[in-house]
């Protein structure tokens, strides 16, 4: 999927959440779709003209937003073009809420998202320690914030698309993953199964699932 499009959708998901949890006075009015839309999130996230061009929040702005909502974001890279984004509880840095890791493909401008995990037990623990904890301020949880930082990394390194496999270990969980990633802005590409034509994809991903 195109990175710029996904990055905008991800930011809009964060925006929609902020509209629910922040005072109405923090926002300017939003006009009709035929005019320039201006959405202001407490001075943190973006100033966007949907009809022309969008100013995407940078890493500093998104990490500030996350921190104000109880989540600290960490991002690291290595010499092999690998990357890892991690979300931890602001009140307990040892409490890892989730992570995303992957790499930039050596050939082509593709951001490969290899693995994503969000730990429910860690989220429950963060809520027990802090009643006001909101999961990072987004209705899709801290995973959305980590994803935003990873997408920015891809764009900064010339990537134009991102790929991810919604693993099919169990039917219920597989459908749930697809719903989650569609909500976050991903699109279904094809199913990677057990046929001969799927062998190259299985070697890359290590299993069956829906390529997003």
Short mmCIF file of C-alpha atoms in Angstrom, two decimals:
data_model
loop_
_atom_site.label_atom_id
_atom_site.label_comp_id
_atom_site.label_asym_id
_atom_site.label_seq_id
_atom_site.Cartn_x
_atom_site.Cartn_y
_atom_site.Cartn_z
CA UNK A 1 0.00 0.00 0.00
CA UNK A 2 1.18 3.55 -0.73
CA UNK A 3 3.00 4.92 2.32
CA UNK A 4 1.80 8.52 2.01
CA UNK A 5 -1.83 7.38 1.85
CA UNK A 6 -1.44 5.02 4.81
CA UNK A 7 0.40 7.63 6.85
CA UNK A 8 -2.44 10.11 6.29
CA UNK A 9 -5.06 7.50 7.26
CA UNK A 10 -3.08 6.62 10.38
CA UNK A 11 -2.89 10.28 11.38
CA UNK A 12 -6.62 10.70 10.78
CA UNK A 13 -7.29 7.70 13.08
CA UNK A 14 -5.29 9.48 15.78
CA UNK A 15 -7.14 12.70 15.00
CA UNK A 16 -10.55 11.05 15.35
CA UNK A 17 -9.55 9.65 18.74
CA UNK A 18 -8.29 13.01 19.92
CA UNK A 19 -11.60 14.57 18.93
CA UNK A 20 -13.26 12.16 21.36
CA UNK A 21 -10.92 12.64 24.32
CA UNK A 22 -9.87 16.31 24.15
CA UNK A 23 -12.02 19.36 24.96
CA UNK A 24 -13.93 20.79 22.01
CA UNK A 25 -12.24 24.15 22.53
CA UNK A 26 -8.93 22.60 21.44
CA UNK A 27 -10.11 22.35 17.83
CA UNK A 28 -11.02 24.74 15.07
CA UNK A 29 -14.17 24.11 13.04
CA UNK A 30 -14.11 21.60 10.18
CA UNK A 31 -15.77 22.77 6.98
CA UNK A 32 -17.59 20.81 4.27
CA UNK A 33 -15.70 18.34 2.02
CA UNK A 34 -15.69 20.80 -0.92
CA UNK A 35 -13.54 23.26 0.95
CA UNK A 36 -10.17 23.13 2.66
CA UNK A 37 -10.45 21.10 5.85
CA UNK A 38 -8.55 22.40 8.81
CA UNK A 39 -8.15 20.18 11.86
CA UNK A 40 -6.03 21.31 14.75
CA UNK A 41 -5.20 18.90 17.55
CA UNK A 42 -4.16 20.97 20.52
CA UNK A 43 -1.21 22.29 18.52
CA UNK A 44 0.37 18.84 18.31
CA UNK A 45 -0.57 16.79 15.32
CA UNK A 46 -1.23 18.50 12.01
CA UNK A 47 -2.45 21.32 9.85
CA UNK A 48 -4.05 19.62 6.85
CA UNK A 49 -5.60 20.75 3.58
CA UNK A 50 -7.25 17.55 2.38
CA UNK A 51 -7.96 18.94 -1.08
CA UNK A 52 -4.40 19.97 -1.81
CA UNK A 53 -1.52 18.90 0.39
CA UNK A 54 -1.07 17.55 3.89
CA UNK A 55 1.52 18.49 6.48
CA UNK A 56 2.23 15.26 8.31
CA UNK A 57 3.18 15.32 11.98
CA UNK A 58 6.86 14.58 12.54
CA UNK A 59 8.34 12.08 14.99
CA UNK A 60 8.79 14.70 17.71
CA UNK A 61 5.14 15.73 17.53
CA UNK A 62 3.81 12.17 17.57
CA UNK A 63 6.07 11.13 20.47
CA UNK A 64 4.94 14.21 22.40
CA UNK A 65 1.31 13.29 21.76
CA UNK A 66 1.98 9.70 22.91
CA UNK A 67 3.82 10.86 26.04
CA UNK A 68 0.93 13.12 27.04
CA UNK A 69 -1.29 10.06 26.80
CA UNK A 70 0.85 7.74 28.94
CA UNK A 71 3.05 6.08 26.30
CA UNK A 72 6.74 6.55 25.54
CA UNK A 73 7.88 5.59 22.03
CA UNK A 74 11.34 4.26 21.20
CA UNK A 75 12.72 3.68 17.72
CA UNK A 76 15.97 2.02 16.68
CA UNK A 77 17.61 0.92 13.42
CA UNK A 78 20.59 -1.24 12.50
CA UNK A 79 23.17 -1.50 9.73
CA UNK A 80 21.14 -4.19 7.94
CA UNK A 81 18.35 -1.64 7.31
CA UNK A 82 16.27 -3.20 10.05
CA UNK A 83 14.06 -1.15 12.35
CA UNK A 84 12.18 -1.65 15.61
CA UNK A 85 9.56 0.59 17.19
CA UNK A 86 8.59 0.00 20.82
CA UNK A 87 5.88 1.46 23.06
CA UNK A 88 6.37 1.40 26.83
CA UNK A 89 4.29 2.68 29.71
CA UNK A 90 5.37 6.17 30.73
CA UNK A 91 4.83 5.28 34.40
CA UNK A 92 6.82 2.05 34.10
CA UNK A 93 9.50 1.95 31.37
CA UNK A 94 9.96 -1.78 32.02
CA UNK A 95 6.36 -2.42 30.94
CA UNK A 96 6.57 -3.02 27.17
CA UNK A 97 3.13 -2.43 25.65
CA UNK A 98 4.00 -3.58 22.15
CA UNK A 99 6.41 -3.36 19.26
CA UNK A 100 6.77 -3.43 15.47
CA UNK A 101 9.88 -4.63 13.68
CA UNK A 102 10.93 -5.14 10.10
CA UNK A 103 13.32 -3.90 7.46
CA UNK A 104 13.60 -1.90 4.27
CA UNK A 105 13.87 -4.24 1.31
CA UNK A 106 17.32 -4.13 -0.34
CA UNK A 107 15.69 -3.96 -3.78
CA UNK A 108 12.73 -1.68 -4.34
CA UNK A 109 11.25 1.07 -2.22
CA UNK A 110 9.29 -1.20 0.12
CA UNK A 111 8.96 -1.00 3.90
CA UNK A 112 8.62 -4.59 5.09
CA UNK A 113 6.75 -4.87 8.42
CA UNK A 114 7.79 -8.28 9.66
CA UNK A 115 6.14 -8.51 13.06
CA UNK A 116 3.76 -6.58 15.29
CA UNK A 117 2.71 -7.50 18.82
CA UNK A 118 0.60 -5.65 21.37
CA UNK A 119 0.50 -7.20 24.85
CA UNK A 120 -2.93 -7.10 26.50
CA UNK A 121 -1.50 -7.98 29.90
CA UNK A 122 0.85 -5.00 29.69
CA UNK A 123 -2.05 -2.68 28.78
CA UNK A 124 -4.09 -4.02 31.72
CA UNK A 125 -1.11 -3.46 34.01
CA UNK A 126 -0.72 0.14 32.78
CA UNK A 127 -4.40 0.79 33.44
CA UNK A 128 -4.15 -0.66 36.95
CA UNK A 129 -1.24 1.64 37.72
CA UNK A 130 -2.91 4.69 36.20
CA UNK A 131 -6.70 5.03 35.97
CA UNK A 132 -6.35 7.80 33.38
CA UNK A 133 -4.27 5.66 31.00
CA UNK A 134 -5.89 5.79 27.54
CA UNK A 135 -3.67 3.40 25.60
CA UNK A 136 -1.73 6.20 24.01
CA UNK A 137 -4.74 8.34 23.13
CA UNK A 138 -5.92 6.32 20.10
CA UNK A 139 -8.85 3.93 19.83
CA UNK A 140 -6.59 1.40 18.09
CA UNK A 141 -4.13 1.47 20.96
CA UNK A 142 -0.38 2.16 21.08
CA UNK A 143 0.18 0.04 17.95
CA UNK A 144 -1.13 2.93 15.85
CA UNK A 145 1.47 5.28 17.32
CA UNK A 146 4.33 2.83 16.76
CA UNK A 147 3.12 2.27 13.19
CA UNK A 148 3.13 6.03 12.52
CA UNK A 149 6.77 6.33 13.56
CA UNK A 150 7.73 3.30 11.43
CA UNK A 151 5.90 4.76 8.42
CA UNK A 152 7.76 8.04 8.83
CA UNK A 153 11.02 6.07 8.87
CA UNK A 154 10.05 4.42 5.60
CA UNK A 155 9.20 7.71 3.89
CA UNK A 156 12.43 9.32 5.10
CA UNK A 157 14.32 6.45 3.45
CA UNK A 158 12.55 6.71 0.12
CA UNK A 159 10.00 3.91 0.55
CA UNK A 160 6.78 4.25 -1.41
CA UNK A 161 4.83 1.20 -0.20
CA UNK A 162 4.52 -0.99 2.88
CA UNK A 163 3.78 -4.71 3.10
CA UNK A 164 2.55 -6.80 6.02
CA UNK A 165 1.13 -10.30 6.46
CA UNK A 166 -1.91 -10.88 8.67
CA UNK A 167 -0.85 -14.34 9.81
CA UNK A 168 -3.43 -17.14 9.63
CA UNK A 169 -2.78 -19.27 12.71
CA UNK A 170 -6.46 -19.46 13.65
CA UNK A 171 -9.54 -18.41 11.66
CA UNK A 172 -11.01 -16.13 14.33
CA UNK A 173 -7.73 -14.36 15.05
CA UNK A 174 -6.96 -14.06 11.33
CA UNK A 175 -10.26 -12.29 10.64
CA UNK A 176 -9.68 -10.07 13.64
CA UNK A 177 -6.23 -9.08 12.37
CA UNK A 178 -7.61 -8.23 8.93
CA UNK A 179 -10.30 -6.01 10.49
CA UNK A 180 -7.68 -4.27 12.62
CA UNK A 181 -5.32 -3.56 9.74
CA UNK A 182 -8.14 -2.43 7.45
CA UNK A 183 -9.23 0.02 10.13
CA UNK A 184 -5.63 1.25 10.32
CA UNK A 185 -5.65 1.86 6.56
CA UNK A 186 -4.23 -1.32 5.02
CA UNK A 187 -5.78 -2.99 1.97
CA UNK A 188 -5.97 -6.71 1.19
CA UNK A 189 -3.65 -7.78 -1.64
CA UNK A 190 -3.97 -11.58 -1.76
CA UNK A 191 -4.05 -14.67 0.40
CA UNK A 192 -0.75 -16.53 0.85
CA UNK A 193 -1.70 -20.19 1.16
CA UNK A 194 -0.11 -23.61 0.73
CA UNK A 195 -0.13 -23.85 -3.06
CA UNK A 196 3.06 -24.05 -5.13
CA UNK A 197 2.66 -20.47 -6.33
CA UNK A 198 2.70 -19.29 -2.70
CA UNK A 199 6.06 -20.86 -1.82
CA UNK A 200 8.12 -17.70 -2.48
CA UNK A 201 5.82 -15.65 -0.24
CA UNK A 202 5.87 -18.29 2.49
CA UNK A 203 9.66 -18.25 2.47
CA UNK A 204 9.57 -14.50 3.03
CA UNK A 205 6.85 -14.46 5.69
CA UNK A 206 7.28 -17.85 7.31
CA UNK A 207 3.64 -18.85 7.15
CA UNK A 208 0.23 -18.45 5.57
CA UNK A 209 -1.99 -15.41 5.82
CA UNK A 210 -3.38 -12.38 4.03
CA UNK A 211 -0.87 -10.05 2.45
CA UNK A 212 -1.76 -6.44 3.21
#
